[in-house]
Tab-separated table of C-alpha atoms and ligand atoms in Angstrom:
chain	number	residue	atom	x	y	z
S	1	MET	CA	96.046	152.939	136.221
S	2	ASP	CA	98.500	153.665	133.410
S	3	ALA	CA	101.875	154.191	135.073
S	4	GLY	CA	103.801	153.776	131.805
S	5	PRO	CA	104.616	157.470	131.475
S	6	ILE	CA	106.370	157.416	134.861
S	7	ILE	CA	108.800	154.772	133.618
S	8	TRP	CA	109.332	156.634	130.371
S	9	LEU	CA	110.026	159.752	132.352
S	10	ASN	CA	112.690	157.880	134.328
S	11	PHE	CA	114.359	156.701	131.149
S	12	LEU	CA	114.046	160.073	129.508
S	13	LYS	CA	115.733	161.779	132.458
S	14	LEU	CA	118.883	160.056	131.240
S	15	SER	CA	118.273	160.004	127.496
S	16	ASN	CA	115.407	160.060	125.027
S	17	HIS	CA	115.488	156.316	124.418
S	18	VAL	CA	116.008	152.958	126.094
S	19	ARG	CA	118.052	150.009	124.808
S	20	LEU	CA	115.886	147.289	123.287
S	21	ASP	CA	117.278	144.452	125.453
S	22	LYS	CA	116.633	146.515	128.629
S	23	PHE	CA	113.142	147.375	127.404
S	24	ILE	CA	112.354	143.668	126.844
S	25	CYS	CA	113.581	142.786	130.360
S	26	GLU	CA	111.492	145.576	131.925
S	27	CYS	CA	108.339	144.466	130.086
S	28	THR	CA	108.586	140.685	130.381
S	29	SER	CA	109.933	138.006	132.697
S	30	LEU	CA	112.905	137.447	130.337
S	31	THR	CA	116.438	137.843	131.663
S	32	ARG	CA	118.943	139.890	129.658
S	33	THR	CA	120.394	136.597	128.222
S	34	LEU	CA	116.959	135.288	127.187
S	35	ALA	CA	116.064	138.691	125.726
S	36	LYS	CA	119.219	138.554	123.574
S	37	LYS	CA	118.324	135.012	122.424
S	38	ALA	CA	114.805	136.173	121.476
S	39	LEU	CA	116.392	139.018	119.506
S	40	HIS	CA	118.780	136.690	117.667
S	41	ARG	CA	115.901	134.323	116.797
S	42	GLY	CA	114.102	137.261	115.164
S	43	ASP	CA	111.198	137.112	117.691
S	44	ILE	CA	111.227	140.894	118.268
S	45	THR	CA	109.749	143.534	115.990
S	46	CYS	CA	109.807	147.298	116.413
S	47	ASP	CA	107.055	149.065	114.505
S	48	GLY	CA	106.616	145.893	112.422
S	49	VAL	CA	110.281	145.414	111.486
S	50	VAL	CA	112.370	142.531	112.873
S	51	VAL	CA	115.225	143.912	114.994
S	52	LYS	CA	118.126	141.722	116.128
S	53	ASP	CA	120.372	144.402	117.628
S	54	SER	CA	120.229	144.453	121.505
S	55	GLY	CA	121.404	148.069	121.551
S	56	PHE	CA	118.669	149.271	119.204
S	57	LYS	CA	117.148	152.492	120.602
S	58	VAL	CA	113.467	152.211	121.531
S	59	ILE	CA	111.834	155.616	121.515
S	60	LYS	CA	108.513	156.672	123.042
S	61	GLY	CA	105.500	155.615	120.985
S	62	MET	CA	107.288	152.740	119.224
S	63	GLN	CA	105.370	149.456	119.222
S	64	VAL	CA	107.573	146.559	120.329
S	65	CYS	CA	106.256	142.994	119.833
S	66	LEU	CA	107.519	139.650	121.135
S	67	GLU	CA	106.395	136.789	118.869
S	68	GLY	CA	103.777	139.127	117.421
S	69	GLU	CA	102.337	140.207	120.821
S	70	PRO	CA	102.811	143.861	121.867
S	71	ILE	CA	104.779	144.330	125.081
S	72	SER	CA	104.738	147.438	127.204
S	73	LEU	CA	106.316	148.739	130.396
S	74	ILE	CA	104.646	147.728	133.650
S	75	GLY	CA	105.371	150.901	135.639
S	76	GLU	CA	104.845	151.390	139.385
S	77	ARG	CA	102.030	149.307	140.878
S	78	TYR	CA	99.856	149.955	143.933
S	79	LEU	CA	97.264	147.554	145.259
S	80	MET	CA	95.208	146.652	148.302
S	81	LEU	CA	94.593	143.158	149.613
S	82	ASN	CA	92.197	141.848	152.248
S	83	LYS	CA	94.626	139.621	154.130
S	84	PRO	CA	93.285	136.310	155.445
S	85	ILE	CA	94.705	134.648	158.569
S	86	ASP	CA	97.483	132.070	158.090
S	87	THR	CA	99.278	134.186	155.488
S	88	ILE	CA	102.386	136.246	156.162
S	89	CYS	CA	103.494	139.732	155.152
S	90	SER	CA	106.801	138.547	153.776
S	91	THR	CA	107.918	138.501	150.169
S	92	ILE	CA	108.672	134.765	150.386
S	93	ASP	CA	106.679	131.771	151.636
S	94	GLU	CA	107.847	130.490	155.018
S	95	VAL	CA	105.792	128.262	157.375
S	96	TYR	CA	102.752	130.086	155.958
S	97	PRO	CA	102.341	131.366	152.392
S	98	SER	CA	103.260	134.966	151.611
S	99	VAL	CA	100.381	137.328	150.845
S	100	LEU	CA	102.116	137.871	147.489
S	101	SER	CA	101.162	134.279	146.568
S	102	LEU	CA	97.523	135.498	146.498
S	103	LEU	CA	98.312	137.868	143.609
S	104	ASP	CA	97.979	136.381	140.152
S	105	ILE	CA	100.055	139.113	138.513
S	106	GLU	CA	103.282	139.423	136.553
S	107	LYS	CA	106.605	140.099	138.248
S	108	PRO	CA	105.461	139.793	141.896
S	109	GLU	CA	109.148	139.940	142.868
S	110	THR	CA	109.130	143.700	142.146
S	111	LEU	CA	106.513	144.251	144.880
S	112	HIS	CA	106.825	144.789	148.625
S	113	ILE	CA	104.418	145.211	151.531
S	114	ALA	CA	103.842	148.664	153.030
S	115	GLY	CA	103.283	147.854	156.709
S	116	ARG	CA	103.116	144.303	157.929
S	117	LEU	CA	100.331	142.428	159.717
S	118	ASP	CA	100.769	139.400	161.975
S	119	VAL	CA	99.933	135.937	160.701
S	120	ASP	CA	96.658	135.931	162.700
S	121	THR	CA	95.627	139.507	161.736
S	122	THR	CA	93.225	140.119	158.849
S	123	GLY	CA	92.412	143.161	156.751
S	124	LEU	CA	94.000	145.918	154.732
S	125	VAL	CA	97.482	145.370	153.334
S	126	LEU	CA	98.956	147.796	150.807
S	127	ILE	CA	101.398	146.346	148.297
S	128	THR	CA	103.523	148.360	145.893
S	129	SER	CA	106.676	148.550	143.802
S	130	ASP	CA	107.216	152.188	144.856
S	131	GLY	CA	109.637	152.460	147.796
S	132	GLN	CA	109.205	156.216	148.285
S	133	TRP	CA	105.437	155.805	148.511
S	134	SER	CA	105.607	152.950	151.036
S	135	HIS	CA	108.091	154.935	153.139
S	136	LYS	CA	105.355	157.535	153.728
S	137	ILE	CA	103.192	154.762	155.209
S	138	THR	CA	105.793	153.033	157.351
S	139	SER	CA	107.979	155.888	158.588
S	140	PRO	CA	106.885	156.872	162.142
S	141	LYS	CA	107.874	160.470	161.276
S	142	LYS	CA	105.079	160.652	158.684
S	143	GLU	CA	102.466	159.744	161.345
S	144	CYS	CA	100.247	157.860	158.898
S	145	GLY	CA	97.262	156.529	160.885
S	146	LYS	CA	96.377	152.834	160.824
S	147	ARG	CA	92.936	151.916	162.177
S	148	TYR	CA	92.227	148.499	163.657
S	149	LEU	CA	89.102	146.727	164.812
S	150	VAL	CA	90.077	144.888	167.974
S	151	ASN	CA	88.283	142.053	169.784
S	152	LEU	CA	89.306	141.845	173.411
S	153	ALA	CA	89.241	139.026	175.955
S	154	GLU	CA	88.344	141.426	178.797
S	155	PRO	CA	85.801	144.264	178.662
S	156	VAL	CA	87.086	147.862	178.618
S	157	ASP	CA	85.450	151.187	179.402
S	158	GLU	CA	85.923	154.884	178.634
S	159	SER	CA	88.652	155.212	181.297
S	160	LEU	CA	91.087	153.617	178.819
S	161	ILE	CA	90.639	156.405	176.232
S	162	PRO	CA	92.887	159.016	177.935
S	163	ILE	CA	95.436	156.316	178.837
S	164	PHE	CA	95.850	155.366	175.164
S	165	ALA	CA	95.834	159.053	174.176
S	166	ALA	CA	98.678	159.768	176.623
S	167	GLY	CA	100.816	156.881	175.322
S	168	ILE	CA	101.551	153.440	176.713
S	169	GLU	CA	104.812	152.077	178.041
S	170	LEU	CA	105.516	148.814	176.230
S	171	ARG	CA	107.650	146.023	177.692
S	172	ASN	CA	111.276	146.193	176.521
S	173	GLU	CA	110.783	149.610	174.900
S	174	ASP	CA	111.997	153.024	175.988
S	175	GLY	CA	109.488	155.874	176.081
S	176	LEU	CA	105.790	155.853	175.370
S	177	THR	CA	103.801	154.963	172.297
S	178	LYS	CA	102.566	157.954	170.290
S	179	PRO	CA	99.038	159.170	171.121
S	180	ALA	CA	96.489	156.598	169.982
S	181	LEU	CA	92.776	157.115	169.396
S	182	LEU	CA	90.553	154.563	171.125
S	183	GLU	CA	86.841	154.273	170.316
S	184	ILE	CA	84.714	151.854	172.284
S	185	ILE	CA	82.060	150.096	170.226
S	186	GLU	CA	81.131	147.432	172.772
S	187	PRO	CA	82.914	146.455	176.002
S	188	ASN	CA	84.901	143.745	174.147
S	189	LEU	CA	85.083	145.435	170.732
S	190	VAL	CA	87.024	148.645	170.048
S	191	ARG	CA	88.620	150.661	167.258
S	192	LEU	CA	92.195	151.792	167.737
S	193	THR	CA	94.104	154.199	165.476
S	194	ILE	CA	97.887	154.290	165.837
S	195	THR	CA	100.504	156.168	163.829
S	196	GLU	CA	103.446	153.838	164.431
S	197	GLY	CA	104.075	150.214	163.519
S	198	LYS	CA	106.068	148.740	166.366
S	199	TYR	CA	106.319	144.946	166.538
S	200	HIS	CA	102.917	143.511	167.651
S	201	GLN	CA	102.053	147.050	168.738
S	202	VAL	CA	98.290	146.746	169.219
S	203	LYS	CA	98.549	143.429	171.048
S	204	ARG	CA	101.303	144.797	173.302
S	205	MET	CA	99.381	147.994	174.076
S	206	PHE	CA	96.440	145.993	175.373
S	207	ALA	CA	98.729	143.455	177.094
S	208	ALA	CA	100.293	146.405	178.974
S	209	GLN	CA	96.794	147.077	180.342
S	210	GLY	CA	96.328	143.451	181.423
S	211	ASN	CA	94.053	142.631	178.481
S	212	HIS	CA	94.409	140.231	175.559
S	213	VAL	CA	93.641	140.753	171.875
S	214	VAL	CA	91.643	137.814	170.523
S	215	GLY	CA	90.917	139.233	167.060
S	216	LEU	CA	92.595	141.965	165.021
S	217	HIS	CA	91.540	143.413	161.679
S	218	ARG	CA	93.022	146.470	159.896
S	219	GLU	CA	90.332	148.687	158.419
S	220	SER	CA	92.321	151.610	157.021
S	221	ILE	CA	95.736	153.141	156.365
S	222	GLY	CA	95.724	156.931	156.127
S	223	SER	CA	92.531	157.732	154.244
S	224	ILE	CA	92.590	154.433	152.302
S	225	GLU	CA	89.755	152.229	153.560
S	226	LEU	CA	89.642	148.486	152.954
S	227	ASP	CA	87.182	148.026	150.073
S	228	PRO	CA	84.150	146.182	151.536
S	229	ARG	CA	83.690	144.403	148.182
S	230	LEU	CA	86.932	142.487	148.741
S	231	ASP	CA	86.492	139.132	150.448
S	232	LEU	CA	89.397	137.730	152.459
S	233	GLY	CA	92.215	136.895	150.027
S	234	GLU	CA	90.933	139.238	147.292
S	235	TRP	CA	92.737	142.320	145.993
S	236	ARG	CA	92.406	145.220	143.581
S	237	TYR	CA	94.566	148.007	142.193
S	238	LEU	CA	94.344	151.335	144.047
S	239	THR	CA	92.656	154.238	142.301
S	240	ASP	CA	94.744	157.290	141.351
S	241	ALA	CA	93.009	159.235	144.159
S	242	GLU	CA	93.953	156.561	146.731
S	243	ILE	CA	97.574	156.580	145.559
S	244	ALA	CA	97.738	160.376	145.721
S	245	SER	CA	96.168	160.441	149.216
S	246	ILE	CA	99.301	159.001	150.847
D	1	URA	N1	99.529	145.336	165.867
D	1	URA	C1	99.629	144.031	166.156
D	1	URA	O1	99.788	143.663	167.311
D	1	URA	N2	99.525	143.152	165.155
D	1	URA	C2	99.309	143.494	163.849
D	1	URA	O2	99.195	142.631	162.984
D	1	URA	C3	99.211	144.866	163.576
D	1	URA	C4	99.328	145.774	164.591
């Protein structure tokens, strides 16, 4: 996906150009100080001409090179990952590595996770640099459905369907959970779709019914399905249609 125009649009809202030192920082891992040093060394060319002035105005369509290599704006990024167990949905490594450590891409620090999974949960994780987009996934008001495949310690039957649809009272929480859709595949294997993301919500919903979740896997968020071609730990960029579907 080419998100470059979005960034240009943001710059152009303010003016029709961007300062060269800012442009270099946006496109590379260089800090403003290192960008200035690269400029002073004569490592930067704009349309083939060496430019040493940090305040030089880069305009749309200009080719900027660092040591002869073209650099361009990264833009907003959207991707899906098939999360393995023993990784965490945090932006930093803690006891377990962050899911971001599975991404071999530039500037991972600009990314965040749109809806966390527990360390022992597998499946679909959406990762983005776009805060407004991720808000539509995580805000309970937006009622974005998240579908899970759930392995249970105890068998369940159809009588649980209306109970989950009516909402469950969770320990230490006021009120009921929002209506959830339960589909029974086998007595110990179900699909559950919820539109909230309370702490350990799926596990607590079944615990409230005296059951225990022994395996949890997220299959979809909204209409974005986990790509079956992705093995655990693999990722890909979202398509434009997937991005627009949220
Ligand atoms: N509900 C849980 O209990 N755990 C998850 O990882 C996701 C939803």
